[in-house]
Coordinates of C-alpha atoms in Angstrom, one line a residue:
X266 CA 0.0 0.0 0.0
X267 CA 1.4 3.2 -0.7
X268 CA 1.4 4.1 3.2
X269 CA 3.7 2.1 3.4
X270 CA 5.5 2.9 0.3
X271 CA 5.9 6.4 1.6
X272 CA 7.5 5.1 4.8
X273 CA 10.7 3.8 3.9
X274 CA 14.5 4.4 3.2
X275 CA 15.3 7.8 2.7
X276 CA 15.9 8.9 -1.4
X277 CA 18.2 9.6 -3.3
X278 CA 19.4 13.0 -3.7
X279 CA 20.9 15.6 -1.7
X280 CA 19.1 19.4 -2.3
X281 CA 20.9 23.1 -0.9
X282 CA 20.0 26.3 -0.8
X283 CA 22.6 28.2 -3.2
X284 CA 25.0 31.2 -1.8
X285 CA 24.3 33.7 -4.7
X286 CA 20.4 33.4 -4.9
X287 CA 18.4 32.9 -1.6
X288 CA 16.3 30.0 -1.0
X289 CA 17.4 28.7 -4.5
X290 CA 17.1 25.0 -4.7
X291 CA 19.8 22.9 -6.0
X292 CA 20.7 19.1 -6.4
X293 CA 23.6 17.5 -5.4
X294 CA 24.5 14.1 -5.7
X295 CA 26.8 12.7 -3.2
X296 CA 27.6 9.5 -1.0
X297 CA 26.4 9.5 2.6
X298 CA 29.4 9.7 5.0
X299 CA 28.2 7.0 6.4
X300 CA 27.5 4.3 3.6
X301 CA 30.5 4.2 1.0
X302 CA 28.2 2.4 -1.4
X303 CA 26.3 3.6 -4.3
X304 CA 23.3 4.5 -1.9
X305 CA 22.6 8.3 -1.7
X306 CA 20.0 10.2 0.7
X307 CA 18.0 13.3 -0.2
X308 CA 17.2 16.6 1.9
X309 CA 15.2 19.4 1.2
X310 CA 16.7 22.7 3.1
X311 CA 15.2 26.5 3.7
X312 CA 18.4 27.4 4.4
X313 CA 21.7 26.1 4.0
X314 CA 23.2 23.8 6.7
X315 CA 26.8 22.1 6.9
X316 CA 26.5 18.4 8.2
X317 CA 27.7 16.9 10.9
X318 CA 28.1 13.2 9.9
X319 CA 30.8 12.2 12.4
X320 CA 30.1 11.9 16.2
X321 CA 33.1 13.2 17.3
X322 CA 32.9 16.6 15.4
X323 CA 29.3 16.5 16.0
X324 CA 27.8 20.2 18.0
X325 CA 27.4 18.4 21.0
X326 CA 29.7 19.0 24.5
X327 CA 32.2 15.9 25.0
X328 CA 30.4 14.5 27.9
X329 CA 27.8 13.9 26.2
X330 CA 29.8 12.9 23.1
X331 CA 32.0 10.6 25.9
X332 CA 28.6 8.8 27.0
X333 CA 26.9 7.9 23.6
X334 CA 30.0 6.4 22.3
X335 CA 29.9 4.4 25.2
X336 CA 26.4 3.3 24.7
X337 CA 27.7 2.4 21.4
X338 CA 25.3 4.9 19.7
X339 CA 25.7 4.6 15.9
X340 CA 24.9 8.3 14.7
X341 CA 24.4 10.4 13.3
X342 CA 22.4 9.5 11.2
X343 CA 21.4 11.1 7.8
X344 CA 18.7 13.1 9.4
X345 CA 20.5 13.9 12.8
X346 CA 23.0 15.3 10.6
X347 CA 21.2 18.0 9.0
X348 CA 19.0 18.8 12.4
X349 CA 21.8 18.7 15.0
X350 CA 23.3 22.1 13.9
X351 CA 20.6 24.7 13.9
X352 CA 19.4 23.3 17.0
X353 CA 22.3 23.4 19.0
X354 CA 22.5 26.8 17.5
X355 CA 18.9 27.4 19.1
X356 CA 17.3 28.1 15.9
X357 CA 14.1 27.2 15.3
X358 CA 13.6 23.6 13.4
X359 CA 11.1 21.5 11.2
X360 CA 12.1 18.0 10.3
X361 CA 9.9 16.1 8.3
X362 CA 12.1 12.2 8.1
X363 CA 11.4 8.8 7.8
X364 CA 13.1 9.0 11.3
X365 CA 10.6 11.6 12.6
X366 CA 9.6 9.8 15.5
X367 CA 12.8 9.2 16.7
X368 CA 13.6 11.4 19.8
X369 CA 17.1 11.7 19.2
X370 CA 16.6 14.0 16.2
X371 CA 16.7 16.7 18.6
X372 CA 17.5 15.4 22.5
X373 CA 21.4 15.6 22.3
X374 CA 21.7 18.5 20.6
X375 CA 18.8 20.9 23.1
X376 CA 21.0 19.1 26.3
X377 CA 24.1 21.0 24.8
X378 CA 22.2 23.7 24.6
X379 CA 21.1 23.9 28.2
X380 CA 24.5 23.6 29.4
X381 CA 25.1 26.8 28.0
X382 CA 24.5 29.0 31.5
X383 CA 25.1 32.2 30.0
X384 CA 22.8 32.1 27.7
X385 CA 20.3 32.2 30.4
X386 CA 22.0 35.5 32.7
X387 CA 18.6 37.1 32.8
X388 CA 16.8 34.6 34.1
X389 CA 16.8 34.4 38.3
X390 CA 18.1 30.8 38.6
X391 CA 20.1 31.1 35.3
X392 CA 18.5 28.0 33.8
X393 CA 16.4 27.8 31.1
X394 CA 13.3 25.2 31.1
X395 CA 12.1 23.3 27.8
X396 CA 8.8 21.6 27.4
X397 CA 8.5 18.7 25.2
X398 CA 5.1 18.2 24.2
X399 CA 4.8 14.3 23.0
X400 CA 1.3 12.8 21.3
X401 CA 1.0 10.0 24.4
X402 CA 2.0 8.9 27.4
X403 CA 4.3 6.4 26.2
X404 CA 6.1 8.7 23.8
X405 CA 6.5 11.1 27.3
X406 CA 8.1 8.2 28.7
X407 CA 10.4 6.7 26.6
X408 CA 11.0 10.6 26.1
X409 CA 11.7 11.0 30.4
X410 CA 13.9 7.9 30.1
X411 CA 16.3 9.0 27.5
X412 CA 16.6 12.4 29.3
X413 CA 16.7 10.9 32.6
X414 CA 20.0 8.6 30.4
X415 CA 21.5 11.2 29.1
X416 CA 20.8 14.1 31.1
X417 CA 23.3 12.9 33.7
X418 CA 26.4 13.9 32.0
X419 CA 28.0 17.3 33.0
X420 CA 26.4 19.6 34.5
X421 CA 22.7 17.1 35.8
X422 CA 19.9 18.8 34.2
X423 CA 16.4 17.8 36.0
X424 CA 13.8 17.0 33.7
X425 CA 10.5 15.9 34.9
X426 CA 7.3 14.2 33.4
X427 CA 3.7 15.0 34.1
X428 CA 0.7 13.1 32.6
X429 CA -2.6 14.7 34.6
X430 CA -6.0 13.2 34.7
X431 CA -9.4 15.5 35.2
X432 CA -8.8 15.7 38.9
X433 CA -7.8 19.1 39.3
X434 CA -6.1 17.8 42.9
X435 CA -3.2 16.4 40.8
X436 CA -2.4 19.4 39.2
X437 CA -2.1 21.6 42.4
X438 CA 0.3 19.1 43.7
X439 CA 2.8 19.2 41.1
X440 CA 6.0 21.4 41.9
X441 CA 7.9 22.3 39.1
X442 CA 10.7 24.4 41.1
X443 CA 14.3 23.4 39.8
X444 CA 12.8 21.6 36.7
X445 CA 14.6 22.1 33.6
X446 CA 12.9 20.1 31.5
X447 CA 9.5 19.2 31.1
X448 CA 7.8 16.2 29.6
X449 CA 4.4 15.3 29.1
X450 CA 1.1 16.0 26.2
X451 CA -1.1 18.9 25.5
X452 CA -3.6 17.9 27.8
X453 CA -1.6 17.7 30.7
X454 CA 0.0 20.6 30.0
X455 CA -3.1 22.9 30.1
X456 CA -4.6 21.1 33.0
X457 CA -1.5 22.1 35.0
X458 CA -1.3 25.6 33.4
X459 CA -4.8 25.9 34.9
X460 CA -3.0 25.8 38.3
X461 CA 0.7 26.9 37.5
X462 CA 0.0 30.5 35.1
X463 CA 3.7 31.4 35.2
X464 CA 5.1 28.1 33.7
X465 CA 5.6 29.8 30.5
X466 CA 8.0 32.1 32.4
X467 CA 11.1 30.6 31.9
X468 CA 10.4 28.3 28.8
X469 CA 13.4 29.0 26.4
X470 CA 12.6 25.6 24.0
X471 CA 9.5 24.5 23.3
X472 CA 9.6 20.5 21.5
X473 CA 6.9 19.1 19.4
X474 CA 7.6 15.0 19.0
X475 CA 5.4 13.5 16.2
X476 CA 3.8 16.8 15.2
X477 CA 1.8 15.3 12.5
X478 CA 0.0 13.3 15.4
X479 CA -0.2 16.3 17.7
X480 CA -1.8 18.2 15.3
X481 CA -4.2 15.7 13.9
X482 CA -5.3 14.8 17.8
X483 CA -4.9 18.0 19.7
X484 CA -4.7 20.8 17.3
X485 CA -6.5 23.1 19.0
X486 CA -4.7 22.4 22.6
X487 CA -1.2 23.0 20.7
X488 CA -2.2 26.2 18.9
X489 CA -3.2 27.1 22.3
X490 CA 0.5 26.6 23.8
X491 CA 2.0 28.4 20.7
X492 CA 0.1 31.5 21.5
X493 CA 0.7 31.0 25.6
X494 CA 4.4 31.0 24.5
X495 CA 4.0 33.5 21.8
X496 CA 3.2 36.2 24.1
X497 CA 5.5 35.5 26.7
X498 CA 8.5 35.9 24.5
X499 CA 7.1 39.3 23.2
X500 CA 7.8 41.1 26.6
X501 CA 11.2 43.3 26.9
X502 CA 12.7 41.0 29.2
X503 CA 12.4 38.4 26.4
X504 CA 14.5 40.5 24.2
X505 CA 18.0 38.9 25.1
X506 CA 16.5 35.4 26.2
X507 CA 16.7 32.4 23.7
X508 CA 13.3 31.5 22.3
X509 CA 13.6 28.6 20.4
X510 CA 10.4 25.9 18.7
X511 CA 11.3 22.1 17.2
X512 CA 8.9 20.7 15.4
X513 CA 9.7 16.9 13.9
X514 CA 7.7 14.2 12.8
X515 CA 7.4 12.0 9.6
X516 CA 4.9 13.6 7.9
X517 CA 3.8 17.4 6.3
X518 CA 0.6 18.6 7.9
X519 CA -1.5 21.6 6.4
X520 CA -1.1 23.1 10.6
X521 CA 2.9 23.4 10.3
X522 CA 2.4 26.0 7.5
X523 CA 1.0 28.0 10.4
X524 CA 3.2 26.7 12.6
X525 CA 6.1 27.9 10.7
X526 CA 4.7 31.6 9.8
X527 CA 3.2 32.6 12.8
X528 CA 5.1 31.2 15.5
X529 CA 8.9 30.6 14.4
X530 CA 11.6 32.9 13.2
X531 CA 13.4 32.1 10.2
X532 CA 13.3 28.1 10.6
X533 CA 15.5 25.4 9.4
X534 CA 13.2 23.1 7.4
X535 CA 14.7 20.0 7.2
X536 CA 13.0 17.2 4.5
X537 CA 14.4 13.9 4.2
X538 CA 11.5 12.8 2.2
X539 CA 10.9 13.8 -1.1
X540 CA 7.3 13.3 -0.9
X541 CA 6.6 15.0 2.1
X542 CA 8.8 18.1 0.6
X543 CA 6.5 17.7 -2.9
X544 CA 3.3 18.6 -0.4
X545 CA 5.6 21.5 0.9
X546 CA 6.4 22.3 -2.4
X547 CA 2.9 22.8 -3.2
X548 CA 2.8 20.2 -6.1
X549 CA -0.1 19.3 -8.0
X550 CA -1.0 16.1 -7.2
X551 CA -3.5 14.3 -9.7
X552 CA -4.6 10.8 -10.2
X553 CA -5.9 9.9 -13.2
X554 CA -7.8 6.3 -13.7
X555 CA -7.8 4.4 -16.4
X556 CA -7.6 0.7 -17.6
X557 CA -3.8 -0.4 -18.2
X558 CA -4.9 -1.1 -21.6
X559 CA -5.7 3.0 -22.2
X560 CA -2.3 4.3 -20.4
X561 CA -1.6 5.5 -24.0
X562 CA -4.7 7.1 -25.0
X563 CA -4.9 8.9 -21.7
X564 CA -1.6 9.8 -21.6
X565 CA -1.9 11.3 -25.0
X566 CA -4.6 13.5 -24.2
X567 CA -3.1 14.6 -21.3
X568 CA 0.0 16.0 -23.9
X569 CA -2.4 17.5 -26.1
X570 CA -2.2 20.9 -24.6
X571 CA -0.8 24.4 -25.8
X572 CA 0.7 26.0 -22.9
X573 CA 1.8 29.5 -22.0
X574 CA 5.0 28.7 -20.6
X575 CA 7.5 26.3 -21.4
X576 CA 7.0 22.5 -20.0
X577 CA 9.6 20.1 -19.6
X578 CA 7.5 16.3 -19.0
X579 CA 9.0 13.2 -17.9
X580 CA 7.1 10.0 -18.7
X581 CA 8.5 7.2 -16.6
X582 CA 8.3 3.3 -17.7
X583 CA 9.0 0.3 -15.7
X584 CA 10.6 -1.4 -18.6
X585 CA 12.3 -0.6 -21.7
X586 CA 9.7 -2.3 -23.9
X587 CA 7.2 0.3 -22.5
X588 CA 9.7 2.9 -23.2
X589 CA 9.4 1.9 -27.0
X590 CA 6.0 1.5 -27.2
X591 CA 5.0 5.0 -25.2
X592 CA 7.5 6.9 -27.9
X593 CA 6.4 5.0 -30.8
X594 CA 2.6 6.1 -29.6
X595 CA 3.9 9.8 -28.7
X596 CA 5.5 9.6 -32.5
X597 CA 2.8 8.3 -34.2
X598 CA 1.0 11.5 -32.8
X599 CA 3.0 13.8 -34.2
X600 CA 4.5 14.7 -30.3
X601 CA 8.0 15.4 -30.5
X602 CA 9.5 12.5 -27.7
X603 CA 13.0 11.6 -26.5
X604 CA 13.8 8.0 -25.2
X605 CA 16.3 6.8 -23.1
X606 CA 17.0 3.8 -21.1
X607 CA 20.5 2.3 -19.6
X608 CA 21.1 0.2 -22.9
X609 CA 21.4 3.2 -24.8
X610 CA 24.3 5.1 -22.5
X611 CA 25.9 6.4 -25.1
X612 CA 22.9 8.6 -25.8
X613 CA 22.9 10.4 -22.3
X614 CA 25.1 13.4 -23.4
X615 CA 22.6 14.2 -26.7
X616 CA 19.6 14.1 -24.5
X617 CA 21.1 16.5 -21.7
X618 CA 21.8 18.4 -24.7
X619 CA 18.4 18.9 -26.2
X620 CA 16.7 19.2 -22.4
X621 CA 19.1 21.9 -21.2
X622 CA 18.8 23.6 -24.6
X623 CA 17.2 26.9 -24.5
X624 CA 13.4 27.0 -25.7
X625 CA 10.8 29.3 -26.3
X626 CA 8.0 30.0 -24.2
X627 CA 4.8 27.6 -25.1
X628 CA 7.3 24.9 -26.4
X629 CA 6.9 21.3 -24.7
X630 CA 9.7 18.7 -24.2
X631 CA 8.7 15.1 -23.3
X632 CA 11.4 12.5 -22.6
X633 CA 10.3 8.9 -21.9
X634 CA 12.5 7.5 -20.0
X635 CA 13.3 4.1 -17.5
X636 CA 14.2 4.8 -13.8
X637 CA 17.4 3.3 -13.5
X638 CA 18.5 6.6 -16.1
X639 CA 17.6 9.3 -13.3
X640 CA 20.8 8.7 -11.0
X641 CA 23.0 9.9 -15.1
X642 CA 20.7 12.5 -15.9
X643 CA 20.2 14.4 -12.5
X644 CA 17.6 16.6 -14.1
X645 CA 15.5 19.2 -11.7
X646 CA 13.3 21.1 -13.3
X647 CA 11.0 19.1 -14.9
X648 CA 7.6 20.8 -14.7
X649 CA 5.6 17.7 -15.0
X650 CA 6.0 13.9 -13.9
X651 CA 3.8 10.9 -15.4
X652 CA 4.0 8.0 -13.7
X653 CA 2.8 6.0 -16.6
X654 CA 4.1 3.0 -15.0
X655 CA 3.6 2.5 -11.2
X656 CA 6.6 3.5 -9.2
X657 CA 8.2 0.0 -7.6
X658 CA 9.3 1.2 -4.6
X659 CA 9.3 4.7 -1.9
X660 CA 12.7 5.3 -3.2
X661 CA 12.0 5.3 -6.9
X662 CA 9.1 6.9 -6.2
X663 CA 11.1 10.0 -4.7
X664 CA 13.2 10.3 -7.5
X665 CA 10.7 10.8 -9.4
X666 CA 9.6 13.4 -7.6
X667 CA 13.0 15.1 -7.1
X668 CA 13.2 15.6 -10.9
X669 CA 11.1 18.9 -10.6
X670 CA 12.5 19.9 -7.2
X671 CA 13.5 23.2 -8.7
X672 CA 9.8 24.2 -9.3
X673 CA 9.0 23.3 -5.9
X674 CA 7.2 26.4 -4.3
X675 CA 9.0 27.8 -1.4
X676 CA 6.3 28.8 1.9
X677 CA 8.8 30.8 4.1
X678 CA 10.1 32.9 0.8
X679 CA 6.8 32.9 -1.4
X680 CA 3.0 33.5 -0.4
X681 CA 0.2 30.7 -0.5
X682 CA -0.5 29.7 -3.9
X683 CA -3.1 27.5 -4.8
X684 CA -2.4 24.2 -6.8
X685 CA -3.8 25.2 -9.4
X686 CA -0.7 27.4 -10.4
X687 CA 2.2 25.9 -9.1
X688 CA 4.8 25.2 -11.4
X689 CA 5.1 21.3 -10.3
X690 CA 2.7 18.4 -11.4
X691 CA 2.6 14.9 -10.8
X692 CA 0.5 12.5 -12.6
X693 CA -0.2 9.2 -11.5
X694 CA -1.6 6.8 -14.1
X695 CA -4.3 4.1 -11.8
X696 CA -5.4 1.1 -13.3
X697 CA -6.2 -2.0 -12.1
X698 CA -3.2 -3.5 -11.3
X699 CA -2.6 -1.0 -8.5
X700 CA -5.8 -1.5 -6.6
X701 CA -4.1 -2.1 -3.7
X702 CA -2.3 0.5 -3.3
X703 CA -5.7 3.0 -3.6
X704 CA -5.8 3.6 0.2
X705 CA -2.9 4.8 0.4
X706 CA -2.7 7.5 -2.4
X707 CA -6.1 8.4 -1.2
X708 CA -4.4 9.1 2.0
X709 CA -1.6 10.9 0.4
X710 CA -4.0 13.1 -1.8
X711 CA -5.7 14.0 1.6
X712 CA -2.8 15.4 3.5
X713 CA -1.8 17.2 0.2
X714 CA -5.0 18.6 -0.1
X715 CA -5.0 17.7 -3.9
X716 CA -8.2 17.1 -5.5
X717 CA -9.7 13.6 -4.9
X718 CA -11.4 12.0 -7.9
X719 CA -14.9 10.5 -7.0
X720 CA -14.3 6.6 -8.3
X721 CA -11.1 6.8 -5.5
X722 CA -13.8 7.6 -3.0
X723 CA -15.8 4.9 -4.1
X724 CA -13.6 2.5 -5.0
X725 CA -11.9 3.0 -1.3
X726 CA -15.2 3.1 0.9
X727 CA -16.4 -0.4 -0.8
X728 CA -13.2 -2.1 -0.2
X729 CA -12.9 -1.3 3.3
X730 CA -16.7 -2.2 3.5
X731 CA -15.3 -5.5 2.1
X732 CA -12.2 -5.7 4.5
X733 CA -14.7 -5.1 7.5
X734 CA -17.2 -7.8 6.2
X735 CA -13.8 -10.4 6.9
X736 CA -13.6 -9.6 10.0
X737 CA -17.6 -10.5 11.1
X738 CA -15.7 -13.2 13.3
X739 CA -13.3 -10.9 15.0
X740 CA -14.1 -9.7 18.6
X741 CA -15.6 -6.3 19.0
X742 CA -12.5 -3.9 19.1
X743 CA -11.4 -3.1 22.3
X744 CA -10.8 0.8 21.4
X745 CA -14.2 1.3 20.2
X746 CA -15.8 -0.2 23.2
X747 CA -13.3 1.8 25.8
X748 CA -13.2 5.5 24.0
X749 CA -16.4 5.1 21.0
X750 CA -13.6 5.4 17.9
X751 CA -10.3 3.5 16.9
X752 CA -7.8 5.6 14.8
X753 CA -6.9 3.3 13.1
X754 CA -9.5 1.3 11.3
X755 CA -7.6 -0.2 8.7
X756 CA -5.0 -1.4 10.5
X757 CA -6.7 -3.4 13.6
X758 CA -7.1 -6.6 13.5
X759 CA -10.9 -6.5 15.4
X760 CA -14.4 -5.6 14.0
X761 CA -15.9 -1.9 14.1
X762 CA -19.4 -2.8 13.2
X763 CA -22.2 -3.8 16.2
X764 CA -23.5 -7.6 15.8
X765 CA -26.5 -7.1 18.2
X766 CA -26.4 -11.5 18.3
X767 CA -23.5 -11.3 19.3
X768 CA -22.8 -8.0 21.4
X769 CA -25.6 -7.9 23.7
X770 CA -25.1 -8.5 26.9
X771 CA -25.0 -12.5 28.0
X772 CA -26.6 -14.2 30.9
X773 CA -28.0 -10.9 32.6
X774 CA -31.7 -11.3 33.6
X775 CA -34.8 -9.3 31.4
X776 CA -35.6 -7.3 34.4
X777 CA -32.3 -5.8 34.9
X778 CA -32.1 -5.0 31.1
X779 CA -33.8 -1.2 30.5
X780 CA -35.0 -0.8 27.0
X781 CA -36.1 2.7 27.6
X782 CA -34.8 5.6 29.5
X783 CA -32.7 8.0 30.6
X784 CA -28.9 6.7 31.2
X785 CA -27.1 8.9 33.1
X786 CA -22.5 8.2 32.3

């Protein structure tokens, strides 16, 4: 399914903000420090950022450093790499990775920070307090534990986790004095702020873990927070404190838009998947359906166009017989095509040649093309991908994407522009051999607010009618019962839908049983 196709190994290419023109995006190709194979990652970056891919020269303070080697840690990591700097700076961070749930993306790196006592002068006990808000309890645990791990080291910072029920008796008794740093969820953390108004006080760092799950459970309670902390670091005695907000998580969600320009100063946004940073980019996502049988028909009516501006179009094949096929079609319609596929190597430098040429506006240039040609060609600005054959894997998928990484619209520079006239488009070609993989691009067309074609609807709500009808044996799901909803339908195990046979309550006598009334919970 493609949820699961969009969780996996990072991609493929490497992208930088250039000196000379700011917020330019560039591609680079380069091996990863850490794997001397052919394997290459990707990042997306606001601004640019110099890597720490060794441990030891890693922005961290050498106790620290001392202690993870000994617990053998094996990072940084490709991500890490990219986030450690600007937050050790204090700068304010998104990361979007396949590793966004991973707490270390930002733990060693705000414990360096706190170390730093001068940075905290005006301040009346000289330390600075972050809170890291986490989506659950558990996540605030294995959070606590890692601090509690790590925190040791030099100078013994004293974090602290709070998960609060409705009682508001539990709240009152929490004592935060001498805390540095704070775990625990949204909830909590406005029950006690209920009892405790000047927590905000001495909040330099504010954490979001999973922010994709914070804001699609608690949006509300973590805009909340953000404007708690917003107007505490607007007062005078503010001016010479740090402020600093991290955001990381493995997905793009429509809230960190918001979360970016109303609440953070000049971020580092960090991407390590390309196609989380394609819905950051604003690109048109479209799906078109179609029997595998009419891929051509469709694909030349979507080419039949006479544009205003010049578009550059990659078709991308799964095989080279489809390659030959696709540009004896495009031929045969009188659409200028180039082909190229790893057999024909010798023809790479010709078609650089004619897609870097210069063009006149309203001119169109289509290459059809397999995937195994993208790592020669390193093109990035296409304007337009077609997937006429189904990507066969996340990774391939990304590069794909990457090819018009140079039209990706840019939020912090640029204003809100609607799909409809970005420069980016990406065209996925449906047919029936990719059925499965329907819930998840309806899924991804959702969280890039692209426009959803009815027969996806459709198609999606009578297979998971089916996929529910399976599970007629399964035991009532516990989650339903306990809270009235599971979040996650499609992946539990248990049944969602009331069998009154089977439900009702057993061996209780009639007379205890009301069938009409008022039921007070």
């Amino acid at each position: 399914r493609l949820l699961q196709f969009l969780n996996s190994d990072p991609l493929e290419t490497h992208i930088i903000e250039d000196n000379q023109q700011y917020y330019l995006l560039l591609i680079i190709w380069f091996q990863s420090f850490q794997n001397l194979s052919e394997e290459r990652n990707f990042v997306f970056l606001s601004n640019k950022i110099e890597p720490s891919s060794v441990l030891e020269k890693a922005p961290l303070y050498d106790d620290l450093k001392k202690k993870l080697i000994r617990e053998k840690f094996l990072g940084p990591n490709f991500t890490e790499s990219y986030c450690w700097p600007p937050v050790a700076r204090g700068c304010d961070v998104v990361a979007i990775s396949y590793e966004g749930n991973d707490p270390f993306l930002y733990i060693p790196p705000v414990l360096t920070f706190l170390q730093s006592e001068s940075c905290y002068k005006a301040l009346p006990s000289r330390n600075g307090v972050s809170l890291i808000l986490c989506p659950g309890w558990k996540k605030a645990q294995l959070v606590f534990e890692l601090l509690k791990t790590y925190g040791r080291c030099s100078r013994q910072l004293h974090p602290m986790l709070i998960i609060l029920g409705q009682k508001k008796e539990e709240a009152k008794r929490v004592k935060i004095q001498g805390c540095d740093i704070i775990v625990t969820t949204p909830y909590s953390l406005l029950r006690l702020y209920e009892h405790h108004c000047l927590l905000f006080c001495r909040l330099c760092h504010l954490v979001f873990d999973e922010i994709e799950v914070l804001f699609s459970e608690a949006t509300e309670q973590v805009f909340t927070v953000l404007d708690y902390y917003k107007k505490t670091i607007s007062t005078e005695e503010w001016k010479y404190l740090p402020h600093q907000i991290i955001a990381v998580g493995t997905h793009w969600n429509k809230h960190i838009a918001r979360l970016i320009k109303e609440f953070m100063n000049d971020p580092y946004v960090v991407i390590t998947a390309m196609e989380e940073a394609s819905i950051y980019g604003n690109v048109q996502q479209v799906v078109q359906h179609c029997l595998s049988s009419e891929r051509t028909a469709v694909l030349l009516k979507m080419l039949d166009f006479t544009p205003n501006n010049l578009q550059k179009v990659l078709v991308f094949t799964n095989s080279v017989d489809e390659v030959e096929m696709v540009h004896k079609a495009l031929k045969s319609n009188s659409v200028f095509a180039l082909k190229i596929y790893k057999e024909r190597e010798f023809n790479f430098k010709y078609i650089l040649e004619h897609w870097t040429k210069s063009y006149t506006s309203g001119s169109h240039v289509v290459l059809v093309l397999t995937d195994d040609c993208m790592q020669f060609l390193r093109i990035t600005d296409a304007s337009c991908v077609i997937h006429f054959s189904f990507p066969s894997s996340p990774r391939i998928f990304g590069q794909r994407l990457c090819n018009m990484s140079d039209n990706f619209h840019n939020m912090i520079k640029d204003s809100f522009v609607g799909q409809e006239h970005t420069k980016a488009k990406s065209v996925i070609l449906l047919t029936e051999n990719n059925a499965c993989h329907t819930l998840g691009i309806l899924r991804f067309l959702k969280r890039a607010e692209a426009e959803i074609p009815p027969k996806l609807h459709d198609y999606v709500a009578r297979m998971l009618e089916a996929e529910e009808e399976k599970k007629s044996a399964r035991p009532l799901c516990t989650f339903l019962k306990t809270f009235g909803i599971c979040k996650n339908r499609t992946m539990c195990p248990d049944r969602h839908q009331i069998n009154l046979q089977i439900d009702i309550l057993q061996n209780m006598p009639d007379k205890i049983i009301q069938t009409s009334g008022c039921v007070t919970v």
